[in-house]
XYZ file of C-alpha atoms in Angstrom:
615
model
C 94.301 150.951 110.082
C 96.641 153.910 112.129
C 97.635 153.422 115.548
C 95.828 155.128 118.200
C 96.357 157.368 120.865
C 94.905 157.833 123.864
C 93.265 161.200 122.252
C 92.932 159.532 118.952
C 90.849 157.075 120.465
C 88.475 159.162 121.795
C 88.440 161.445 118.967
C 87.565 158.138 116.588
C 85.055 156.970 119.549
C 83.582 159.995 118.843
C 83.353 160.513 115.197
C 81.813 157.025 115.398
C 78.788 158.293 117.051
C 78.341 161.444 115.244
C 78.092 159.833 112.362
C 75.856 157.140 113.656
C 73.565 160.257 114.392
C 73.839 162.415 111.362
C 73.060 159.007 109.163
C 70.611 156.876 111.378
C 70.441 153.719 109.719
C 67.945 150.799 109.992
C 70.136 147.807 111.247
C 68.970 144.438 111.186
C 70.979 142.442 113.491
C 70.631 138.882 112.237
C 72.531 136.337 115.092
C 75.043 135.251 113.659
C 76.513 132.662 116.705
C 76.880 128.896 116.335
C 73.707 128.038 118.046
C 71.835 129.953 114.878
C 74.399 128.951 112.009
C 73.443 125.438 112.914
C 69.504 126.422 112.451
C 70.349 128.077 109.128
C 70.983 131.589 110.503
C 73.925 131.736 106.921
C 71.126 131.067 104.311
C 69.022 133.687 106.096
C 72.037 136.542 105.761
C 72.506 135.607 102.549
C 68.551 135.915 101.662
C 68.723 138.968 103.528
C 72.180 140.913 101.700
C 70.201 140.047 98.352
C 66.383 141.034 98.583
C 68.018 144.702 100.263
C 70.569 145.241 97.537
C 67.144 144.100 95.304
C 64.567 147.206 96.418
C 67.254 149.407 96.809
C 67.720 149.337 100.735
C 71.649 149.641 100.877
C 71.121 153.690 101.920
C 68.380 153.598 104.053
C 69.666 150.083 106.550
C 72.598 147.335 107.644
C 72.373 143.911 108.308
C 75.005 142.572 110.553
C 76.546 139.611 111.606
C 76.151 139.784 115.161
C 77.602 136.954 117.798
C 74.982 135.319 119.865
C 72.078 136.926 121.254
C 71.232 134.833 124.239
C 67.593 133.755 122.644
C 69.281 130.035 121.969
C 65.788 127.824 121.125
C 64.219 130.750 118.912
C 67.077 130.990 116.780
C 67.752 132.088 114.129
C 66.999 135.265 115.099
C 66.248 138.733 114.313
C 66.279 141.909 116.117
C 64.920 144.897 114.199
C 66.807 148.319 115.396
C 65.894 150.982 117.036
C 62.452 149.419 117.469
C 63.138 145.751 118.598
C 61.326 143.906 116.930
C 62.451 140.036 117.651
C 61.367 137.805 115.086
C 62.776 134.110 115.717
C 62.520 130.541 113.872
C 63.203 132.117 110.232
C 63.957 130.779 107.646
C 65.539 132.297 104.186
C 61.506 131.597 102.574
C 60.214 134.453 105.159
C 62.571 136.706 103.754
C 60.863 138.807 101.421
C 56.922 138.876 102.938
C 59.713 140.681 106.321
C 62.123 142.734 103.893
C 57.648 144.066 102.054
C 56.125 143.891 104.994
C 58.111 145.542 107.570
C 60.921 147.308 106.158
C 58.523 148.755 103.328
C 55.136 149.272 105.061
C 56.407 149.041 108.354
C 53.873 146.488 109.262
C 55.044 143.854 112.075
C 55.056 140.245 110.512
C 53.164 138.456 113.405
C 53.610 135.015 112.570
C 57.141 135.248 112.428
C 57.309 137.348 116.928
C 57.211 135.059 119.527
C 54.973 133.839 121.106
C 55.013 132.311 125.505
C 54.637 129.435 126.098
C 51.367 127.344 126.778
C 49.709 130.914 125.730
C 49.105 132.157 122.081
C 50.243 135.841 122.990
C 53.400 136.759 120.790
C 55.132 139.594 121.780
C 57.527 142.224 119.612
C 59.835 144.216 121.083
C 62.958 142.216 122.546
C 62.611 144.584 125.783
C 59.226 143.164 126.753
C 59.598 139.763 126.528
C 60.421 137.792 130.221
C 63.965 135.898 128.719
C 65.159 139.691 128.021
C 63.861 141.317 130.945
C 64.722 140.037 134.421
C 68.527 139.606 132.925
C 71.420 142.176 133.553
C 73.862 141.668 131.183
C 76.910 143.509 131.866
C 79.750 140.711 130.459
C 77.121 139.992 127.911
C 76.877 143.855 127.598
C 77.136 143.941 123.318
C 75.585 140.298 123.219
C 73.759 140.715 119.672
C 74.559 144.708 119.927
C 77.814 144.869 117.724
C 79.479 143.121 115.034
C 81.785 141.148 116.329
C 84.524 140.726 113.257
C 83.617 144.921 113.481
C 86.377 146.581 115.947
C 84.663 149.976 115.018
C 82.026 148.488 116.811
C 83.710 148.077 120.140
C 85.452 151.932 120.072
C 81.988 152.773 119.409
C 80.574 151.917 122.850
C 82.884 152.368 124.975
C 85.734 149.736 124.136
C 89.454 149.596 124.728
C 88.740 153.046 127.489
C 89.537 150.701 130.159
C 92.591 149.505 129.066
C 93.293 153.460 128.348
C 92.616 154.274 131.690
C 94.538 151.109 133.150
C 98.045 152.273 131.041
C 97.511 156.199 131.929
C 95.499 156.642 134.701
C 96.107 154.054 137.615
C 99.152 151.901 139.000
C 99.397 148.858 138.953
C 98.478 148.991 142.382
C 95.414 150.422 141.487
C 94.137 148.461 139.243
C 94.716 145.990 142.225
C 92.748 148.159 144.163
C 89.886 148.564 142.783
C 89.686 144.923 140.856
C 89.473 143.983 144.737
C 86.594 146.982 145.737
C 84.670 145.251 142.838
C 84.922 142.771 144.745
C 84.385 139.931 141.414
C 85.420 135.661 141.444
C 87.111 133.921 139.225
C 83.911 132.632 136.427
C 85.632 129.010 135.533
C 84.197 127.934 138.462
C 86.161 128.337 141.602
C 84.898 131.699 142.726
C 88.880 133.404 143.802
C 88.480 136.995 144.539
C 90.087 138.291 141.506
C 91.896 140.996 143.114
C 93.663 138.748 145.386
C 94.722 136.605 142.643
C 96.164 139.750 140.234
C 97.748 140.629 144.222
C 99.582 137.707 144.533
C 101.001 137.645 140.860
C 102.154 141.113 141.209
C 104.024 141.037 144.401
C 105.742 137.564 142.605
C 109.230 138.368 141.870
C 110.848 138.325 137.923
C 110.621 140.002 134.414
C 108.843 137.625 132.863
C 105.067 136.722 133.884
C 102.234 135.737 132.114
C 98.182 136.777 131.130
C 96.193 133.585 130.553
C 92.523 133.788 129.106
C 90.805 129.927 130.311
C 88.075 129.078 127.405
C 88.501 125.162 127.665
C 84.734 125.302 128.298
C 84.020 121.469 128.642
C 80.918 120.622 130.827
C 77.972 119.125 128.727
C 75.384 121.645 127.923
C 78.263 124.895 128.645
C 78.145 127.441 125.978
C 78.764 130.336 127.827
C 82.872 130.898 126.723
C 82.269 130.640 124.129
C 79.571 133.077 123.296
C 80.953 135.704 124.825
C 84.541 134.458 122.135
C 81.944 134.773 119.234
C 80.324 137.951 120.525
C 82.508 140.333 122.305
C 85.350 139.260 121.465
C 87.429 142.881 122.141
C 85.830 142.281 125.806
C 88.372 140.101 126.388
C 92.020 140.850 125.075
C 90.431 145.344 126.362
C 90.552 142.794 130.032
C 93.664 140.874 129.463
C 95.463 144.430 128.099
C 93.933 145.451 131.836
C 95.601 141.912 134.025
C 99.055 142.716 132.495
C 98.862 145.732 133.157
C 98.578 145.330 136.660
C 101.023 142.752 136.449
C 103.597 143.670 135.363
C 103.350 140.572 131.900
C 104.213 141.311 128.324
C 102.330 137.877 126.542
C 99.331 136.248 127.380
C 97.808 132.819 126.091
C 93.461 132.096 125.541
C 93.891 128.004 125.976
C 91.161 127.515 123.410
C 88.764 124.128 123.058
C 89.657 123.239 119.335
C 85.892 122.910 118.387
C 85.113 126.153 119.009
C 86.353 127.390 115.312
C 83.987 130.149 114.731
C 85.058 131.428 118.967
C 88.587 131.088 117.585
C 88.122 133.048 113.793
C 86.875 135.340 115.359
C 89.398 136.358 118.296
C 92.648 136.047 116.114
C 90.479 138.720 113.459
C 90.446 140.431 117.009
C 93.820 140.044 117.472
C 94.419 141.426 113.755
C 92.638 144.631 114.081
C 93.703 145.248 117.947
C 97.729 144.521 117.026
C 96.508 147.310 114.030
C 95.175 149.793 115.498
C 97.725 149.756 118.453
C 95.566 148.399 121.172
C 97.740 145.743 121.654
C 101.440 144.467 120.519
C 104.370 147.310 121.137
C 103.478 150.666 122.667
C 100.306 149.480 123.442
C 98.411 153.817 122.950
C 101.516 155.237 122.750
C 102.614 154.508 126.740
C 105.669 152.379 125.973
C 104.042 149.129 127.790
C 103.881 146.293 125.764
C 101.569 143.180 125.269
C 100.472 140.125 122.828
C 98.433 137.567 123.221
C 98.454 134.169 120.627
C 95.720 131.165 120.947
C 97.039 127.827 121.815
C 94.181 125.198 121.043
C 93.430 122.651 122.811
C 92.864 119.563 122.106
C 89.548 118.266 123.880
C 90.545 116.933 126.853
C 88.235 118.360 130.200
C 90.917 117.758 132.197
C 92.742 120.894 130.816
C 89.959 123.531 132.525
C 92.136 122.928 135.272
C 94.706 125.542 136.138
C 97.421 123.593 136.260
C 96.959 121.339 133.875
C 96.346 123.608 131.416
C 99.622 124.907 131.416
C 101.255 122.030 131.581
C 99.500 121.688 128.608
C 100.935 125.271 126.672
C 104.690 123.623 127.613
C 103.593 121.345 124.659
C 103.906 118.768 127.846
C 100.901 116.880 128.736
C 98.016 117.939 130.157
C 97.724 116.863 133.648
C 97.938 118.273 136.559
C 100.186 118.825 139.548
C 99.775 119.216 143.229
C 100.141 122.720 145.447
C 101.983 124.470 146.635
C 103.653 126.782 144.485
C 99.796 127.889 143.122
C 100.353 129.525 139.653
C 100.182 133.073 140.279
C 104.326 131.990 141.564
C 105.475 129.150 139.799
C 103.171 129.009 136.787
C 103.518 128.518 133.132
C 107.351 127.406 132.448
C 107.984 128.655 136.535
C 106.994 132.000 136.102
C 104.288 134.043 138.554
C 101.089 133.477 135.999
C 97.570 134.681 136.386
C 95.037 133.195 134.949
C 91.100 133.898 134.107
C 88.141 132.511 132.591
C 86.647 133.678 129.698
C 83.921 136.062 132.184
C 85.913 137.226 134.182
C 87.438 138.948 132.254
C 85.412 140.292 129.903
C 84.006 142.048 133.049
C 87.544 143.659 133.722
C 86.818 146.819 131.146
C 83.946 148.319 132.436
C 85.046 147.607 136.108
C 87.951 149.591 135.673
C 85.906 151.729 134.413
C 83.621 152.880 135.635
C 84.772 151.192 139.442
C 84.630 148.809 140.794
C 81.783 149.752 143.516
C 79.678 150.027 140.116
C 80.380 146.651 139.738
C 79.963 145.570 143.542
C 76.446 147.347 143.628
C 75.100 144.439 142.433
C 74.981 140.997 144.599
C 74.576 139.562 147.375
C 77.458 140.460 150.793
C 79.214 137.334 149.281
C 79.332 137.286 145.469
C 79.780 140.720 143.885
C 78.385 141.519 140.088
C 76.199 139.396 137.634
C 77.125 135.507 136.104
C 76.216 133.768 133.464
C 74.453 130.856 132.421
C 74.152 128.370 129.710
C 70.030 127.422 130.370
C 69.743 124.263 129.063
C 67.423 120.604 129.316
C 64.229 120.670 130.200
C 62.985 124.714 129.904
C 61.525 125.754 127.315
C 63.431 128.909 127.144
C 67.224 127.553 125.889
C 69.188 130.416 125.807
C 72.772 132.299 127.539
C 71.491 134.567 129.690
C 73.117 136.791 132.811
C 71.315 138.058 136.103
C 72.660 140.091 139.030
C 74.054 137.458 141.841
C 71.830 136.803 144.568
C 68.385 135.637 141.880
C 66.425 132.609 142.589
C 66.994 129.857 140.969
C 63.083 129.162 140.702
C 62.787 132.640 139.128
C 65.133 131.864 136.938
C 63.785 128.545 136.056
C 60.493 129.649 135.510
C 60.777 133.665 134.666
C 63.376 133.741 132.781
C 63.495 129.848 131.073
C 59.699 129.515 130.832
C 58.976 126.227 132.547
C 59.361 122.938 131.768
C 57.764 122.000 128.462
C 54.647 120.078 127.715
C 53.238 120.636 130.809
C 56.130 117.807 133.129
C 56.247 118.980 136.291
C 60.121 119.650 137.294
C 62.247 117.661 139.429
C 65.801 118.780 139.501
C 68.644 120.605 138.347
C 72.501 120.982 137.463
C 74.499 122.427 138.334
C 78.183 122.669 137.882
C 78.687 120.816 135.338
C 79.666 117.484 136.146
C 82.471 118.398 139.296
C 78.310 120.353 140.085
C 75.559 118.577 141.988
C 71.415 118.502 141.221
C 69.136 120.969 143.416
C 65.413 119.366 143.905
C 62.137 121.743 143.671
C 62.393 122.182 147.624
C 65.882 124.207 146.930
C 64.444 126.221 144.634
C 64.413 129.121 145.993
C 68.261 128.354 147.151
C 70.048 131.852 144.941
C 72.773 132.212 143.254
C 75.422 133.318 145.712
C 78.786 130.601 145.621
C 77.793 129.878 149.536
C 74.710 129.175 149.059
C 74.881 126.966 146.426
C 77.187 125.274 147.999
C 75.022 125.202 151.154
C 73.083 122.626 148.554
C 75.006 120.296 147.249
C 75.996 121.983 144.299
C 78.922 124.489 143.241
C 78.359 127.590 139.971
C 80.771 126.611 138.387
C 81.436 128.271 135.203
C 78.156 128.176 134.785
C 75.897 125.202 133.021
C 72.642 125.009 134.674
C 70.758 121.799 133.049
C 67.064 121.618 133.829
C 65.029 117.901 134.092
C 61.851 117.519 134.429
C 60.334 114.523 136.478
C 60.923 111.578 132.714
C 64.112 111.988 134.304
C 66.318 108.723 136.100
C 67.971 110.926 138.604
C 70.365 107.518 139.293
C 70.831 107.366 135.181
C 71.691 110.975 135.530
C 75.019 110.266 138.204
C 75.296 107.318 136.019
C 75.839 109.815 132.577
C 78.102 112.005 135.126
C 80.336 109.400 136.441
C 81.243 108.122 132.611
C 82.189 111.398 131.688
C 84.218 112.282 134.823
C 85.832 108.941 134.510
C 86.652 109.288 131.179
C 88.024 112.566 131.295
C 89.547 111.651 134.270
C 93.895 112.017 133.364
C 95.190 109.178 135.948
C 97.913 110.607 137.118
C 96.579 109.779 140.820
C 94.782 106.726 141.589
C 91.284 107.709 144.213
C 90.866 109.864 141.088
C 91.625 107.104 137.922
C 90.324 103.865 139.683
C 87.587 105.007 142.765
C 85.625 107.051 140.252
C 85.899 103.975 137.578
C 83.847 101.514 140.401
C 81.856 104.527 140.786
C 80.684 103.877 137.757
C 80.464 99.993 137.212
C 77.799 99.856 140.819
C 76.412 102.690 139.237
C 75.838 100.926 135.467
C 75.129 97.964 138.111
C 71.973 99.451 139.524
C 70.820 100.961 136.125
C 71.233 97.286 134.610
C 68.919 96.344 137.463
C 71.522 94.214 139.136
C 71.720 96.246 142.332
C 72.922 94.953 145.531
C 71.953 95.751 149.274
C 75.293 97.964 150.827
C 75.722 99.433 147.189
C 74.868 102.915 148.034
C 77.238 102.714 151.596
C 79.856 101.349 149.255
C 79.441 104.208 146.941
C 79.406 106.586 150.030
C 82.529 105.495 151.665
C 83.543 105.472 147.631
C 83.082 109.264 147.079
C 84.026 110.312 151.121
C 87.716 109.037 150.149
C 87.922 110.172 146.868
C 87.145 113.438 147.851
C 89.923 113.586 150.520
C 92.834 111.822 148.248
C 92.581 113.386 145.091
C 95.481 114.884 143.253
C 92.991 118.587 141.748
C 89.495 119.938 141.120
C 88.534 117.349 138.882
C 88.593 113.912 140.447
C 88.044 116.250 143.915
C 84.319 116.536 143.541
C 83.878 114.009 140.653
C 82.107 112.502 143.468
C 79.561 115.072 142.874
C 76.961 113.715 141.098
C 76.689 110.406 142.877
C 76.906 112.378 146.519
C 74.024 114.742 145.268
C 71.298 112.446 143.457
C 71.658 110.255 146.619
C 71.610 113.821 148.837
C 67.270 114.328 147.707
C 66.806 110.802 145.182
C 68.097 108.222 147.857
C 64.422 106.408 147.042
C 64.941 105.782 143.035
C 68.343 104.319 144.613
C 66.381 102.451 146.402
C 63.887 101.858 144.355
C 66.156 100.970 142.094
C 68.086 97.714 144.322
C 65.306 96.880 146.462
C 62.000 96.598 143.716
C 64.394 96.468 140.333
C 61.936 99.240 139.028
C 63.271 102.879 137.655
C 60.447 105.379 138.317
C 61.182 107.412 135.903
C 60.885 104.991 133.046
C 64.613 104.784 131.662
C 66.906 102.012 132.472
C 65.622 99.975 129.993
C 66.540 96.548 131.916
C 63.870 97.489 134.499
C 61.665 98.608 132.223
C 58.511 95.107 131.391
C 57.134 97.493 127.702
C 53.768 96.219 129.014
C 50.135 98.475 127.864
C 48.412 98.607 132.026
C 45.149 98.160 130.200
C 43.171 100.649 132.498
C 45.741 103.347 131.794
C 45.630 102.497 127.705
C 43.113 105.260 127.165
C 43.244 103.486 122.956
C 44.326 105.933 120.857
C 47.258 104.324 119.513
C 49.741 107.093 119.719
C 51.954 104.924 120.699
C 51.170 102.650 117.162
C 51.956 105.952 115.392
C 55.393 106.422 116.868
C 56.898 102.726 116.812
C 60.045 102.973 114.529
C 59.891 98.659 114.472
C 56.209 98.321 114.596
C 56.990 96.624 117.480
C 52.648 97.712 118.766
C 49.651 96.075 117.924
C 46.267 98.355 117.464
C 42.920 98.704 116.216
C 40.623 101.767 117.318
C 38.620 101.171 119.954
C 41.385 98.574 121.078
C 44.009 98.350 123.685
C 47.836 98.241 122.663
C 49.098 95.741 122.154
C 53.303 95.501 122.414
C 55.360 92.229 120.505
C 58.443 92.045 122.510
C 59.858 90.001 120.067
C 60.369 93.523 117.798
C 61.203 95.598 120.415
C 64.045 97.680 120.720
C 63.502 99.372 123.966
C 63.558 102.246 122.508
C 60.847 104.089 124.978
C 60.341 106.070 121.881
C 56.385 104.411 123.519
C 56.655 105.982 126.081
C 57.841 108.860 125.964
C 55.065 109.546 123.607
C 52.081 107.917 125.571
C 50.941 111.206 127.681
C 48.982 108.963 130.140
C 51.619 107.053 131.827
C 49.755 103.578 130.662
C 53.505 101.175 128.977
C 55.107 100.203 132.451
């Protein structure tokens, strides 16, 4: 690779576009994100490459392993481009038929198409699938479209033109002004205006400054940052270059957890390719501006997602928060002015600079501009990565994009904002995706984790689960978080075990208030949110556990009798067939009976019974 100048970068882009137009080829875009790797996309790719070669189709089509396509529930996924035919849940055994029928004979293989939930209707083209149709990809504009390990694919799609504009056509003040106009707020959770943060750091005195990317994504059910790094790593590299130019920094770090090997690998490749082309490192594009990025791997401590703890970790110290002020924009990494943005925030930056802050601000609400990426998971048909315009109702996300709740069950709640977030019930589902609107109903936007829960979820147990996570991840530095969250967890465990007492609810509320007001960092201050939000909307479940010694959702094993109700039992024998330890006695046309001495209380029978006959 030869080092590029602005002129040669633009020429390379034009050449790549011209070559693609002169030699149009069918692109077989195979999802190669972690999710699809886990469901078998690697053998599918091997079979596809072999089949294409064997049939002599190399001059007509390319097999391209992309990053995450987004529709994780349907993996492994293949999109035939430019037709846009969407194949899902592929296996290596499907490849010969797919190549023969579609790629040679031009007939879509119907059995491999996407089927709408609760319907027999199949959809051939990706653009017609509701999961994609309601989205607005900006941070995810390249997902499923480019080879993340090939910089030329990124350059062909306007890659690094934003950085070139920032380096040659704009001053640092101009860059920060466009960021302010865009209204982009930090997508890592707090929602602080990005342009304002950069302005603070830019005005801070000192020759040494740092740009950090936070890829320490630790929320249960969250995979937004990981997927962006796997699918479009150059967008983050370019965003960091622009940020560095805005505050005159010459060194950057990306802090990524070790559990993200594929993301780290692809980001590392992107760094080397960008350096080889002169898009990173010394004298970028011949501008005289230099900036380098290093990867720092974290060991998976949730608290290191907090900015000051992350910086201490990079410095080689124990990752623990420190009091603020001073804020990192004035004294951050090694006590030097530092800006820290998460992966999604930085992925938005190149397009904002290239197209202008007004373009980005044209979408969204008055206080929340642009789009937001969410990891949709839990009890929802269409699990995956989605990007929607700010202002979309949560109901539309869950039922139109997410496809609703599986097995015709009822929606109960959605957890937003990770462990430190809150649960939103059905009657609040018309709440808009907006920082302030979500905060009003007792949750937070967070980094974008969205866990959907159906009617069989016990909200007391859910609060216990998240509090267990928070207590385990507390760094232990401050007493309110270390001891307060442990006490909350003990009370929740007691309630789930059928030992709850009158006054426990009031005690938890009082403890939560104290923790919120006195904990050192954001983790501790928002730690009680799972308790407070579930108490706010599902107080009657807590009362049933305490006063009636009953778990309405039948999740808390200590409060389940494991007895078959003869009035409700349909004598179908499904529980008998599903019991892993043969603890259920049943004969045709007879009511089943559970042998409590054999029963291991695994809840399988309750999960399988469609008639709610086991109490």
